[in-house]
JSON list of C-alpha atoms in Angstrom, two decimals:
[
{"chain": "A", "resi": 1, "resn": "MET", "atom": "CA", "xyz": [190.35, 131.57, 108.94]},
{"chain": "A", "resi": 2, "resn": "SER", "atom": "CA", "xyz": [188.60, 128.38, 109.94]},
{"chain": "A", "resi": 3, "resn": "ASN", "atom": "CA", "xyz": [189.66, 125.17, 108.44]},
{"chain": "A", "resi": 4, "resn": "THR", "atom": "CA", "xyz": [186.31, 123.47, 109.25]},
{"chain": "A", "resi": 5, "resn": "ILE", "atom": "CA", "xyz": [185.04, 121.26, 106.48]},
{"chain": "A", "resi": 6, "resn": "ARG", "atom": "CA", "xyz": [181.40, 121.75, 105.67]},
{"chain": "A", "resi": 7, "resn": "ARG", "atom": "CA", "xyz": [179.64, 118.36, 105.20]},
{"chain": "A", "resi": 8, "resn": "PRO", "atom": "CA", "xyz": [176.72, 118.22, 102.79]},
{"chain": "A", "resi": 9, "resn": "SER", "atom": "CA", "xyz": [173.35, 118.26, 104.53]},
{"chain": "A", "resi": 10, "resn": "PRO", "atom": "CA", "xyz": [171.76, 114.82, 104.60]},
{"chain": "A", "resi": 11, "resn": "LYS", "atom": "CA", "xyz": [169.11, 114.27, 101.87]},
{"chain": "A", "resi": 12, "resn": "VAL", "atom": "CA", "xyz": [165.64, 114.87, 103.27]},
{"chain": "A", "resi": 13, "resn": "GLU", "atom": "CA", "xyz": [162.76, 113.08, 101.45]},
{"chain": "A", "resi": 14, "resn": "PRO", "atom": "CA", "xyz": [159.90, 115.41, 100.60]},
{"chain": "A", "resi": 15, "resn": "PRO", "atom": "CA", "xyz": [156.50, 114.73, 102.14]},
{"chain": "A", "resi": 16, "resn": "PHE", "atom": "CA", "xyz": [154.18, 112.43, 100.31]},
{"chain": "A", "resi": 17, "resn": "SER", "atom": "CA", "xyz": [152.17, 115.20, 98.78]},
{"chain": "A", "resi": 18, "resn": "GLU", "atom": "CA", "xyz": [155.22, 116.81, 97.30]},
{"chain": "A", "resi": 19, "resn": "GLN", "atom": "CA", "xyz": [156.82, 113.62, 96.25]},
{"chain": "A", "resi": 20, "resn": "PHE", "atom": "CA", "xyz": [154.04, 112.11, 94.33]},
{"chain": "A", "resi": 21, "resn": "LEU", "atom": "CA", "xyz": [151.18, 114.54, 93.85]},
{"chain": "A", "resi": 22, "resn": "PRO", "atom": "CA", "xyz": [150.92, 118.28, 93.47]},
{"chain": "A", "resi": 23, "resn": "VAL", "atom": "CA", "xyz": [149.83, 120.09, 96.63]},
{"chain": "A", "resi": 24, "resn": "PRO", "atom": "CA", "xyz": [146.01, 120.31, 96.13]},
{"chain": "A", "resi": 25, "resn": "CYS", "atom": "CA", "xyz": [145.74, 123.92, 97.53]},
{"chain": "A", "resi": 26, "resn": "LEU", "atom": "CA", "xyz": [148.38, 125.34, 95.11]},
{"chain": "A", "resi": 27, "resn": "HIS", "atom": "CA", "xyz": [147.91, 123.27, 91.89]},
{"chain": "A", "resi": 28, "resn": "GLY", "atom": "CA", "xyz": [144.11, 122.80, 91.80]},
{"chain": "A", "resi": 29, "resn": "PHE", "atom": "CA", "xyz": [144.40, 119.04, 91.91]},
{"chain": "A", "resi": 30, "resn": "LEU", "atom": "CA", "xyz": [141.80, 118.05, 94.50]},
{"chain": "A", "resi": 31, "resn": "LEU", "atom": "CA", "xyz": [141.22, 114.77, 96.29]},
{"chain": "A", "resi": 32, "resn": "SER", "atom": "CA", "xyz": [137.84, 113.89, 97.54]},
{"chain": "A", "resi": 33, "resn": "SER", "atom": "CA", "xyz": [137.07, 114.13, 101.21]},
{"chain": "A", "resi": 34, "resn": "CYS", "atom": "CA", "xyz": [135.60, 110.63, 100.97]},
{"chain": "A", "resi": 35, "resn": "ASN", "atom": "CA", "xyz": [139.00, 109.11, 99.91]},
{"chain": "A", "resi": 36, "resn": "LYS", "atom": "CA", "xyz": [139.73, 106.74, 102.72]},
{"chain": "A", "resi": 37, "resn": "VAL", "atom": "CA", "xyz": [143.19, 105.70, 101.46]},
{"chain": "A", "resi": 38, "resn": "PHE", "atom": "CA", "xyz": [144.75, 109.18, 101.30]},
{"chain": "A", "resi": 39, "resn": "LYS", "atom": "CA", "xyz": [142.73, 111.04, 103.89]},
{"chain": "A", "resi": 40, "resn": "TYR", "atom": "CA", "xyz": [145.18, 110.56, 106.70]},
{"chain": "A", "resi": 41, "resn": "ILE", "atom": "CA", "xyz": [148.11, 111.56, 104.53]},
{"chain": "A", "resi": 42, "resn": "PHE", "atom": "CA", "xyz": [146.60, 114.80, 103.25]},
{"chain": "A", "resi": 43, "resn": "SER", "atom": "CA", "xyz": [144.86, 115.77, 106.51]},
{"chain": "A", "resi": 44, "resn": "LEU", "atom": "CA", "xyz": [147.21, 118.82, 106.75]},
{"chain": "A", "resi": 45, "resn": "THR", "atom": "CA", "xyz": [147.31, 119.94, 103.15]},
{"chain": "A", "resi": 46, "resn": "LEU", "atom": "CA", "xyz": [143.75, 119.47, 101.73]},
{"chain": "A", "resi": 47, "resn": "CYS", "atom": "CA", "xyz": [141.83, 122.72, 101.08]},
{"chain": "A", "resi": 48, "resn": "LEU", "atom": "CA", "xyz": [138.67, 121.54, 102.80]},
{"chain": "A", "resi": 49, "resn": "THR", "atom": "CA", "xyz": [136.70, 124.32, 101.16]},
{"chain": "A", "resi": 50, "resn": "PHE", "atom": "CA", "xyz": [137.28, 123.08, 97.67]},
{"chain": "A", "resi": 51, "resn": "VAL", "atom": "CA", "xyz": [137.41, 119.26, 97.89]},
{"chain": "A", "resi": 52, "resn": "THR", "atom": "CA", "xyz": [135.12, 117.43, 95.48]},
{"chain": "A", "resi": 53, "resn": "GLN", "atom": "CA", "xyz": [132.56, 114.89, 96.34]},
{"chain": "A", "resi": 54, "resn": "CYS", "atom": "CA", "xyz": [133.03, 111.27, 95.55]},
{"chain": "A", "resi": 55, "resn": "LEU", "atom": "CA", "xyz": [133.10, 110.30, 91.99]},
{"chain": "A", "resi": 56, "resn": "PHE", "atom": "CA", "xyz": [129.94, 108.79, 90.50]},
{"chain": "A", "resi": 57, "resn": "GLU", "atom": "CA", "xyz": [131.05, 107.14, 87.25]},
{"chain": "A", "resi": 58, "resn": "TYR", "atom": "CA", "xyz": [134.31, 105.57, 86.10]},
{"chain": "A", "resi": 59, "resn": "LYS", "atom": "CA", "xyz": [134.62, 104.55, 82.37]},
{"chain": "A", "resi": 60, "resn": "THR", "atom": "CA", "xyz": [137.54, 102.90, 80.70]},
{"chain": "A", "resi": 61, "resn": "THR", "atom": "CA", "xyz": [138.05, 103.98, 77.18]},
{"chain": "A", "resi": 62, "resn": "THR", "atom": "CA", "xyz": [141.35, 102.05, 76.37]},
{"chain": "A", "resi": 63, "resn": "PHE", "atom": "CA", "xyz": [143.28, 99.32, 78.22]},
{"chain": "A", "resi": 64, "resn": "ASN", "atom": "CA", "xyz": [146.14, 97.51, 76.51]},
{"chain": "A", "resi": 65, "resn": "CYS", "atom": "CA", "xyz": [149.43, 95.95, 77.13]},
{"chain": "A", "resi": 66, "resn": "THR", "atom": "CA", "xyz": [152.81, 95.72, 75.38]},
{"chain": "A", "resi": 67, "resn": "SER", "atom": "CA", "xyz": [156.00, 93.77, 76.06]},
{"chain": "A", "resi": 68, "resn": "SER", "atom": "CA", "xyz": [159.47, 93.03, 74.78]},
{"chain": "A", "resi": 69, "resn": "PHE", "atom": "CA", "xyz": [158.95, 89.28, 75.38]},
{"chain": "A", "resi": 70, "resn": "LYS", "atom": "CA", "xyz": [162.41, 88.96, 76.94]},
{"chain": "A", "resi": 71, "resn": "SER", "atom": "CA", "xyz": [160.73, 87.98, 80.16]},
{"chain": "A", "resi": 72, "resn": "ILE", "atom": "CA", "xyz": [157.26, 86.79, 79.40]},
{"chain": "A", "resi": 73, "resn": "GLY", "atom": "CA", "xyz": [155.63, 84.48, 76.87]},
{"chain": "A", "resi": 74, "resn": "PRO", "atom": "CA", "xyz": [154.19, 85.56, 73.57]},
{"chain": "A", "resi": 75, "resn": "ARG", "atom": "CA", "xyz": [150.57, 85.43, 74.73]},
{"chain": "A", "resi": 76, "resn": "VAL", "atom": "CA", "xyz": [149.52, 88.57, 76.74]},
{"chain": "A", "resi": 77, "resn": "GLU", "atom": "CA", "xyz": [145.94, 89.36, 77.34]},
{"chain": "A", "resi": 78, "resn": "CYS", "atom": "CA", "xyz": [144.80, 92.74, 78.69]},
{"chain": "A", "resi": 79, "resn": "PHE", "atom": "CA", "xyz": [141.29, 93.90, 78.47]},
{"chain": "A", "resi": 80, "resn": "ALA", "atom": "CA", "xyz": [138.63, 95.86, 80.36]},
{"chain": "A", "resi": 81, "resn": "LYS", "atom": "CA", "xyz": [134.95, 95.13, 80.50]},
{"chain": "A", "resi": 82, "resn": "SER", "atom": "CA", "xyz": [132.02, 97.01, 82.06]},
{"chain": "A", "resi": 83, "resn": "TYR", "atom": "CA", "xyz": [130.18, 95.34, 84.92]},
{"chain": "A", "resi": 84, "resn": "SER", "atom": "CA", "xyz": [127.95, 98.24, 85.85]},
{"chain": "A", "resi": 85, "resn": "ARG", "atom": "CA", "xyz": [127.00, 101.71, 84.56]},
{"chain": "A", "resi": 86, "resn": "LYS", "atom": "CA", "xyz": [129.53, 103.19, 87.07]},
{"chain": "A", "resi": 87, "resn": "ASN", "atom": "CA", "xyz": [132.54, 100.95, 86.77]},
{"chain": "A", "resi": 88, "resn": "THR", "atom": "CA", "xyz": [134.80, 98.70, 84.83]},
{"chain": "A", "resi": 89, "resn": "GLN", "atom": "CA", "xyz": [136.74, 95.39, 85.54]},
{"chain": "A", "resi": 90, "resn": "ILE", "atom": "CA", "xyz": [140.38, 94.98, 84.36]},
{"chain": "A", "resi": 91, "resn": "ASN", "atom": "CA", "xyz": [141.82, 91.60, 83.33]},
{"chain": "A", "resi": 92, "resn": "ILE", "atom": "CA", "xyz": [145.67, 90.90, 82.85]},
{"chain": "A", "resi": 93, "resn": "SER", "atom": "CA", "xyz": [147.14, 87.50, 81.84]},
{"chain": "A", "resi": 94, "resn": "PHE", "atom": "CA", "xyz": [150.75, 86.58, 80.98]},
{"chain": "A", "resi": 95, "resn": "ASP", "atom": "CA", "xyz": [153.44, 84.06, 81.77]},
{"chain": "A", "resi": 96, "resn": "ILE", "atom": "CA", "xyz": [156.81, 84.98, 83.21]},
{"chain": "A", "resi": 97, "resn": "THR", "atom": "CA", "xyz": [159.56, 82.91, 81.58]},
{"chain": "A", "resi": 98, "resn": "ARG", "atom": "CA", "xyz": [162.60, 83.83, 83.76]},
{"chain": "A", "resi": 99, "resn": "LYS", "atom": "CA", "xyz": [162.79, 84.50, 87.48]},
{"chain": "A", "resi": 100, "resn": "LEU", "atom": "CA", "xyz": [162.46, 88.09, 88.27]},
{"chain": "A", "resi": 101, "resn": "TYR", "atom": "CA", "xyz": [164.38, 89.12, 91.34]},
{"chain": "A", "resi": 102, "resn": "ASP", "atom": "CA", "xyz": [164.60, 92.93, 91.27]},
{"chain": "A", "resi": 103, "resn": "VAL", "atom": "CA", "xyz": [161.49, 94.24, 89.53]},
{"chain": "A", "resi": 104, "resn": "LYS", "atom": "CA", "xyz": [160.67, 98.01, 89.59]},
{"chain": "A", "resi": 105, "resn": "GLY", "atom": "CA", "xyz": [157.75, 99.91, 88.11]},
{"chain": "A", "resi": 106, "resn": "HIS", "atom": "CA", "xyz": [157.49, 103.28, 86.57]},
{"chain": "A", "resi": 107, "resn": "PHE", "atom": "CA", "xyz": [154.03, 104.74, 87.16]},
{"chain": "A", "resi": 108, "resn": "GLU", "atom": "CA", "xyz": [152.66, 107.91, 85.41]},
{"chain": "A", "resi": 109, "resn": "ILE", "atom": "CA", "xyz": [149.30, 109.45, 85.47]},
{"chain": "A", "resi": 110, "resn": "LYS", "atom": "CA", "xyz": [148.26, 112.28, 83.24]},
{"chain": "A", "resi": 111, "resn": "HIS", "atom": "CA", "xyz": [145.01, 114.34, 83.41]},
{"chain": "A", "resi": 112, "resn": "ARG", "atom": "CA", "xyz": [143.10, 116.66, 81.07]},
{"chain": "A", "resi": 113, "resn": "THR", "atom": "CA", "xyz": [139.68, 118.23, 81.10]},
{"chain": "A", "resi": 114, "resn": "LEU", "atom": "CA", "xyz": [138.23, 119.88, 77.97]},
{"chain": "A", "resi": 115, "resn": "THR", "atom": "CA", "xyz": [141.56, 120.62, 76.33]},
{"chain": "A", "resi": 116, "resn": "PRO", "atom": "CA", "xyz": [143.38, 117.88, 74.22]},
{"chain": "A", "resi": 117, "resn": "TYR", "atom": "CA", "xyz": [146.60, 118.41, 76.29]},
{"chain": "A", "resi": 118, "resn": "TYR", "atom": "CA", "xyz": [147.48, 116.27, 79.28]},
{"chain": "A", "resi": 119, "resn": "ARG", "atom": "CA", "xyz": [149.46, 117.39, 82.27]},
{"chain": "A", "resi": 120, "resn": "VAL", "atom": "CA", "xyz": [151.39, 114.95, 84.48]},
{"chain": "A", "resi": 121, "resn": "ILE", "atom": "CA", "xyz": [150.22, 114.60, 88.08]},
{"chain": "A", "resi": 122, "resn": "ILE", "atom": "CA", "xyz": [152.05, 111.56, 89.16]},
{"chain": "A", "resi": 123, "resn": "ASN", "atom": "CA", "xyz": [155.49, 110.38, 87.75]},
{"chain": "A", "resi": 124, "resn": "ASN", "atom": "CA", "xyz": [157.41, 107.99, 89.94]},
{"chain": "A", "resi": 125, "resn": "THR", "atom": "CA", "xyz": [159.49, 104.83, 89.93]},
{"chain": "A", "resi": 126, "resn": "LEU", "atom": "CA", "xyz": [158.59, 102.25, 92.53]},
{"chain": "A", "resi": 127, "resn": "ASP", "atom": "CA", "xyz": [160.71, 99.36, 93.87]},
{"chain": "A", "resi": 128, "resn": "PHE", "atom": "CA", "xyz": [158.27, 96.48, 94.02]},
{"chain": "A", "resi": 129, "resn": "CYS", "atom": "CA", "xyz": [160.67, 93.68, 94.91]},
{"chain": "A", "resi": 130, "resn": "GLY", "atom": "CA", "xyz": [162.23, 95.86, 97.54]},
{"chain": "A", "resi": 131, "resn": "PHE", "atom": "CA", "xyz": [158.88, 96.63, 99.15]},
{"chain": "A", "resi": 132, "resn": "LEU", "atom": "CA", "xyz": [157.68, 92.95, 98.98]},
{"chain": "A", "resi": 133, "resn": "ASN", "atom": "CA", "xyz": [160.98, 91.75, 100.45]},
{"chain": "A", "resi": 134, "resn": "GLY", "atom": "CA", "xyz": [160.72, 94.28, 103.25]},
{"chain": "A", "resi": 135, "resn": "THR", "atom": "CA", "xyz": [163.60, 96.63, 102.34]},
{"chain": "A", "resi": 136, "resn": "ASP", "atom": "CA", "xyz": [161.42, 99.50, 100.93]},
{"chain": "A", "resi": 137, "resn": "LYS", "atom": "CA", "xyz": [158.66, 101.36, 102.73]},
{"chain": "A", "resi": 138, "resn": "ASN", "atom": "CA", "xyz": [157.32, 103.58, 99.98]},
{"chain": "A", "resi": 139, "resn": "VAL", "atom": "CA", "xyz": [153.74, 104.73, 100.76]},
{"chain": "A", "resi": 140, "resn": "LEU", "atom": "CA", "xyz": [152.65, 104.70, 97.06]},
{"chain": "A", "resi": 141, "resn": "THR", "atom": "CA", "xyz": [153.89, 101.21, 96.53]},
{"chain": "A", "resi": 142, "resn": "LYS", "atom": "CA", "xyz": [152.16, 100.09, 99.68]},
{"chain": "A", "resi": 143, "resn": "TRP", "atom": "CA", "xyz": [148.84, 101.51, 98.38]},
{"chain": "A", "resi": 144, "resn": "MET", "atom": "CA", "xyz": [149.12, 100.00, 94.92]},
{"chain": "A", "resi": 145, "resn": "ILE", "atom": "CA", "xyz": [150.01, 96.57, 96.21]},
{"chain": "A", "resi": 146, "resn": "SER", "atom": "CA", "xyz": [147.26, 96.65, 98.84]},
{"chain": "A", "resi": 147, "resn": "THR", "atom": "CA", "xyz": [144.75, 97.64, 96.26]},
{"chain": "A", "resi": 148, "resn": "VAL", "atom": "CA", "xyz": [145.81, 94.83, 93.86]},
{"chain": "A", "resi": 149, "resn": "SER", "atom": "CA", "xyz": [145.81, 92.16, 96.71]},
{"chain": "A", "resi": 150, "resn": "LYS", "atom": "CA", "xyz": [142.20, 92.99, 97.54]},
{"chain": "A", "resi": 151, "resn": "THR", "atom": "CA", "xyz": [141.23, 91.61, 94.19]},
{"chain": "A", "resi": 152, "resn": "VAL", "atom": "CA", "xyz": [143.78, 88.94, 93.46]},
{"chain": "A", "resi": 153, "resn": "GLY", "atom": "CA", "xyz": [144.71, 87.94, 97.01]},
{"chain": "A", "resi": 154, "resn": "LYS", "atom": "CA", "xyz": [148.08, 86.81, 98.40]},
{"chain": "A", "resi": 155, "resn": "ARG", "atom": "CA", "xyz": [148.57, 84.20, 95.63]},
{"chain": "A", "resi": 156, "resn": "ILE", "atom": "CA", "xyz": [150.14, 86.95, 93.45]},
{"chain": "A", "resi": 157, "resn": "VAL", "atom": "CA", "xyz": [151.33, 89.35, 96.11]},
{"chain": "A", "resi": 158, "resn": "HIS", "atom": "CA", "xyz": [154.39, 87.63, 97.63]},
{"chain": "A", "resi": 159, "resn": "PRO", "atom": "CA", "xyz": [158.12, 88.27, 98.00]},
{"chain": "A", "resi": 160, "resn": "CYS", "atom": "CA", "xyz": [160.35, 88.05, 94.86]},
{"chain": "A", "resi": 161, "resn": "PRO", "atom": "CA", "xyz": [161.28, 86.27, 92.76]},
{"chain": "A", "resi": 162, "resn": "TYR", "atom": "CA", "xyz": [158.37, 85.98, 90.37]},
{"chain": "A", "resi": 163, "resn": "PHE", "atom": "CA", "xyz": [158.02, 83.18, 87.90]},
{"chain": "A", "resi": 164, "resn": "GLY", "atom": "CA", "xyz": [155.27, 81.46, 85.98]},
{"chain": "A", "resi": 165, "resn": "PRO", "atom": "CA", "xyz": [151.67, 82.51, 85.29]},
{"chain": "A", "resi": 166, "resn": "ILE", "atom": "CA", "xyz": [150.20, 85.81, 86.37]},
{"chain": "A", "resi": 167, "resn": "ARG", "atom": "CA", "xyz": [146.45, 86.07, 86.20]},
{"chain": "A", "resi": 168, "resn": "ILE", "atom": "CA", "xyz": [144.55, 89.18, 87.43]},
{"chain": "A", "resi": 169, "resn": "VAL", "atom": "CA", "xyz": [140.84, 88.68, 86.83]},
{"chain": "A", "resi": 170, "resn": "ASN", "atom": "CA", "xyz": [138.14, 91.22, 87.20]},
{"chain": "A", "resi": 171, "resn": "MET", "atom": "CA", "xyz": [140.07, 93.82, 89.22]},
{"chain": "A", "resi": 172, "resn": "THR", "atom": "CA", "xyz": [137.94, 96.85, 89.63]},
{"chain": "A", "resi": 173, "resn": "ALA", "atom": "CA", "xyz": [138.99, 100.49, 89.74]},
{"chain": "A", "resi": 174, "resn": "GLU", "atom": "CA", "xyz": [136.23, 101.34, 92.17]},
{"chain": "A", "resi": 175, "resn": "ASN", "atom": "CA", "xyz": [136.78, 103.19, 95.54]},
{"chain": "A", "resi": 176, "resn": "GLU", "atom": "CA", "xyz": [140.60, 103.01, 96.23]},
{"chain": "A", "resi": 177, "resn": "MET", "atom": "CA", "xyz": [141.57, 102.42, 92.61]},
{"chain": "A", "resi": 178, "resn": "SER", "atom": "CA", "xyz": [139.82, 105.45, 91.29]},
{"chain": "A", "resi": 179, "resn": "ALA", "atom": "CA", "xyz": [141.48, 107.47, 94.14]},
{"chain": "A", "resi": 180, "resn": "GLN", "atom": "CA", "xyz": [138.52, 109.89, 94.06]},
{"chain": "A", "resi": 181, "resn": "PHE", "atom": "CA", "xyz": [140.36, 112.14, 91.50]},
{"chain": "A", "resi": 182, "resn": "ILE", "atom": "CA", "xyz": [138.52, 115.14, 90.09]},
{"chain": "A", "resi": 183, "resn": "LYS", "atom": "CA", "xyz": [136.38, 114.71, 86.95]},
{"chain": "A", "resi": 184, "resn": "GLY", "atom": "CA", "xyz": [138.13, 114.54, 83.65]},
{"chain": "A", "resi": 185, "resn": "TYR", "atom": "CA", "xyz": [140.20, 112.27, 81.33]},
{"chain": "A", "resi": 186, "resn": "TYR", "atom": "CA", "xyz": [143.10, 110.23, 82.66]},
{"chain": "A", "resi": 187, "resn": "LYS", "atom": "CA", "xyz": [145.98, 108.36, 80.96]},
{"chain": "A", "resi": 188, "resn": "MET", "atom": "CA", "xyz": [147.77, 105.87, 83.32]},
{"chain": "A", "resi": 189, "resn": "THR", "atom": "CA", "xyz": [150.99, 104.21, 82.09]},
{"chain": "A", "resi": 190, "resn": "PHE", "atom": "CA", "xyz": [152.69, 101.49, 84.23]},
{"chain": "A", "resi": 191, "resn": "ILE", "atom": "CA", "xyz": [156.02, 99.91, 83.05]},
{"chain": "A", "resi": 192, "resn": "MET", "atom": "CA", "xyz": [157.60, 96.96, 84.87]},
{"chain": "A", "resi": 193, "resn": "PHE", "atom": "CA", "xyz": [161.40, 96.58, 84.28]},
{"chain": "A", "resi": 194, "resn": "ASP", "atom": "CA", "xyz": [164.60, 95.32, 85.69]},
{"chain": "A", "resi": 195, "resn": "ASP", "atom": "CA", "xyz": [168.30, 95.38, 84.76]},
{"chain": "A", "resi": 196, "resn": "ILE", "atom": "CA", "xyz": [167.84, 92.86, 81.94]},
{"chain": "A", "resi": 197, "resn": "ASP", "atom": "CA", "xyz": [164.57, 93.99, 80.45]},
{"chain": "A", "resi": 198, "resn": "ASN", "atom": "CA", "xyz": [163.35, 97.59, 80.28]},
{"chain": "A", "resi": 199, "resn": "ASN", "atom": "CA", "xyz": [159.87, 96.49, 79.25]},
{"chain": "A", "resi": 200, "resn": "ILE", "atom": "CA", "xyz": [158.85, 93.34, 81.06]},
{"chain": "A", "resi": 201, "resn": "ILE", "atom": "CA", "xyz": [155.22, 94.60, 80.49]},
{"chain": "A", "resi": 202, "resn": "THR", "atom": "CA", "xyz": [153.64, 97.98, 79.96]},
{"chain": "A", "resi": 203, "resn": "THR", "atom": "CA", "xyz": [149.99, 98.77, 80.54]},
{"chain": "A", "resi": 204, "resn": "ILE", "atom": "CA", "xyz": [148.22, 101.88, 79.18]},
{"chain": "A", "resi": 205, "resn": "HIS", "atom": "CA", "xyz": [144.89, 102.63, 80.74]},
{"chain": "A", "resi": 206, "resn": "GLU", "atom": "CA", "xyz": [142.75, 105.55, 79.54]},
{"chain": "A", "resi": 207, "resn": "THR", "atom": "CA", "xyz": [139.68, 106.45, 81.57]},
{"chain": "A", "resi": 208, "resn": "GLU", "atom": "CA", "xyz": [136.98, 109.03, 81.92]},
{"chain": "A", "resi": 209, "resn": "LEU", "atom": "CA", "xyz": [135.78, 110.09, 85.37]},
{"chain": "A", "resi": 210, "resn": "LYS", "atom": "CA", "xyz": [132.29, 111.72, 85.39]}
]
């Protein structure tokens, strides 16, 4: 009888489509063929026969923030305003009162159509400081930071630590931000946290894509 010790197989990370989004062909969640951000990632998994066209209207119904105030000042402003019939601009303003060295973010997107029940399509925790400091290569984190930096510039997107005022003004959800999801209602929750504060700031964003 062999005395060979079986070592556990190394952990293999699932592909992006399985790690963050349901596979479109099997789950009915379809990305548009005009989506430039995800096209190269999903080139082998998209059901080309069933992809939708680019979305034509994006409407924010609710956008607000909450915080524990352990890490930021008492004044937090979060609001959305329409700048065209098709889109909305998002504004976020708060002051960080202690240096943040190891910030992570929990990102969740839910979708529904005509029923009142949402289903989760994205549910992930992202290491923002790890990515900004060069130790994490997460594709979804890269997309989110790239999208934000197009509006706010490099003055906010920099390696950790973070401290002082954060002002995101008139960030649009057009093109990459809308991600060309299929029509319906979406609820997006984003929670920033670290080892000291489990709710540095939470944003809840409800939208309708027509």
